[in-house]
C-alpha positions as CSV (number, residue, x, y, z in Angstrom):
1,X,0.0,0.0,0.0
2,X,2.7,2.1,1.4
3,X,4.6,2.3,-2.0
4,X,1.7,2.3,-4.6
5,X,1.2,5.9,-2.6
6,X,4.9,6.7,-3.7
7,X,4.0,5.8,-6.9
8,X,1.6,8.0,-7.0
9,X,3.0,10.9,-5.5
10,X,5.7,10.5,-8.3
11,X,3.4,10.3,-11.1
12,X,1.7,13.6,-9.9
13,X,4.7,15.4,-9.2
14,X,5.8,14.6,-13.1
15,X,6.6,10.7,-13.0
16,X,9.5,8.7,-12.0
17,X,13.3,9.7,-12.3
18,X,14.6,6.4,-13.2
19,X,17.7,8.0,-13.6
20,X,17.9,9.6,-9.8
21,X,16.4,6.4,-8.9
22,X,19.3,4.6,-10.2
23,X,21.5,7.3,-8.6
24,X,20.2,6.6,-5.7
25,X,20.6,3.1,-5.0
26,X,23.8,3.0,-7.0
27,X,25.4,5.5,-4.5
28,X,24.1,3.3,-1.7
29,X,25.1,-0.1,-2.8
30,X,28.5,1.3,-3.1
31,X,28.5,3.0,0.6
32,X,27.5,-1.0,1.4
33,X,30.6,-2.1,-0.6
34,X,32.9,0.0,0.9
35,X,31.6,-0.5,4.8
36,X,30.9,-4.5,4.2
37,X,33.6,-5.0,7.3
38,X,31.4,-2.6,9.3
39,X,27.9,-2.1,11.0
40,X,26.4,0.6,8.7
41,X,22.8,2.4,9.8
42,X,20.8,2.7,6.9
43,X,19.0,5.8,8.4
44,X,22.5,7.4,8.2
45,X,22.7,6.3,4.7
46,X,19.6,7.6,3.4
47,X,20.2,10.8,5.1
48,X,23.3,11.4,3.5
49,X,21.6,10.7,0.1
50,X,19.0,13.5,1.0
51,X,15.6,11.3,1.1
52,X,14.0,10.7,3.9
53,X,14.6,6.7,5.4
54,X,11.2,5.8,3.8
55,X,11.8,6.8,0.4
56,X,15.3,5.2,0.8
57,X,13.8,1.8,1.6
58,X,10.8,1.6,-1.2
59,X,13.2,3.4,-4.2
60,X,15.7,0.5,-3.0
61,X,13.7,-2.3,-2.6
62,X,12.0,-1.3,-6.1
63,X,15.1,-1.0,-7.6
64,X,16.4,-4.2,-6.2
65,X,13.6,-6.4,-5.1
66,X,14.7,-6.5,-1.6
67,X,15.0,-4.4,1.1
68,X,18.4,-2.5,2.3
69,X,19.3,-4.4,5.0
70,X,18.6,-7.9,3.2
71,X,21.0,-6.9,0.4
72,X,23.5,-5.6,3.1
73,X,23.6,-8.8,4.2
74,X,23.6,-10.8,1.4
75,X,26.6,-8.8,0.3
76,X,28.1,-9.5,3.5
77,X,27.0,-13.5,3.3
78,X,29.1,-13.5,-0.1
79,X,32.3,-12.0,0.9
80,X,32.2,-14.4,3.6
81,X,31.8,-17.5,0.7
82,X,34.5,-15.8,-0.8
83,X,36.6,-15.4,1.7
84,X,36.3,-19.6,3.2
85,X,36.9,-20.2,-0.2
86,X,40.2,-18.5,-0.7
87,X,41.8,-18.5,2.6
88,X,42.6,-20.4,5.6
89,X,40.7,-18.0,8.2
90,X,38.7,-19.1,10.6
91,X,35.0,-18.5,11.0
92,X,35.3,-16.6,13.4
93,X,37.9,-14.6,12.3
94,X,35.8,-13.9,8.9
95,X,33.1,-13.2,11.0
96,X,35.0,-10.5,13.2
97,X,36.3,-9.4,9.6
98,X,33.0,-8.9,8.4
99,X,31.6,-7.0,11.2
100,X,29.3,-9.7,12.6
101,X,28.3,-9.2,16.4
102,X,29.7,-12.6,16.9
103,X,30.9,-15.5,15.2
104,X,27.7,-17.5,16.3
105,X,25.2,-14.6,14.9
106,X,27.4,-15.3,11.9
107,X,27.2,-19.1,11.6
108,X,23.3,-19.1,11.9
109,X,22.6,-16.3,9.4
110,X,25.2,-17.8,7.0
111,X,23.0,-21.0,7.5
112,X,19.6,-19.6,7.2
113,X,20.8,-17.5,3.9
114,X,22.6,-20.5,2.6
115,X,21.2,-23.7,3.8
116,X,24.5,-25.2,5.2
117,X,26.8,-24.3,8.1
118,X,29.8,-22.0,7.1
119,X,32.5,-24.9,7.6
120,X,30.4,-27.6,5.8
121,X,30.2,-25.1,2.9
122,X,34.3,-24.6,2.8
123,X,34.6,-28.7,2.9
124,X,31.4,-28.9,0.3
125,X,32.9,-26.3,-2.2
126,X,36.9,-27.8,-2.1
127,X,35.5,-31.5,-2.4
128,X,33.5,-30.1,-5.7
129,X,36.6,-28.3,-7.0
């Protein structure tokens, strides 16, 4: 409901922007990029992109089909494949690398987003190689 009344509000006020749209979520994605190994607030984000949180979230999640913190995450749960792949460090120290409150929050998320275990993906992956 909430963002057929942003659509339109933007048809009314002379359509949609794709191209500020694109801007927009470009610009964030790479703010996501460049803080993977952090915590990042999305409110933060959306304010230094001069929309209100709100907008932020439907222009991103219309843009991308999810929301914000779903593809934070996601871009945080493949670094983390990439990073059991090619190296020797530890779950817990990709975790900690990563920006994960713990290495347990780390192991259930990678699990729920990936249907196995962070170490049973490393052995699955090198036995497949």
């Amino acid at each position: 409901m909430l963002q057929l009344i942003a659509e339109l509000y933007n048809i009314k006020s002379g359509g949609t922007n794709i191209d500020n749209l694109n801007s927009l979520v470009t610009k964030a994605k790479h703010t996501m990029y460049r803080n993977i190994d952090k915590s990042i607030n999305l409110r933060t984000i959306a304010s230094s992109l001069g929309v209100s949180y709100s907008k932020f979230r439907i222009d991103f999640k219309t843009q991308t089909g999810i929301s914000p913190l779903q593809y934070y995450i996601l871009i945080k749960i493949e670094k983390s494949k990439e990073l059991l792949l090619n190296t020797n460090k530890s779950q817990k120290e990709i975790a900690y690398e990563l920006g994960f409150e713990s290495d347990v929050y780390f192991n259930r998320l990678f699990k729920r987003k990936t249907g196995v275990a962070p170490g049973k993906y490393r052995n699955l992956s090198k036995n497949n190689l």
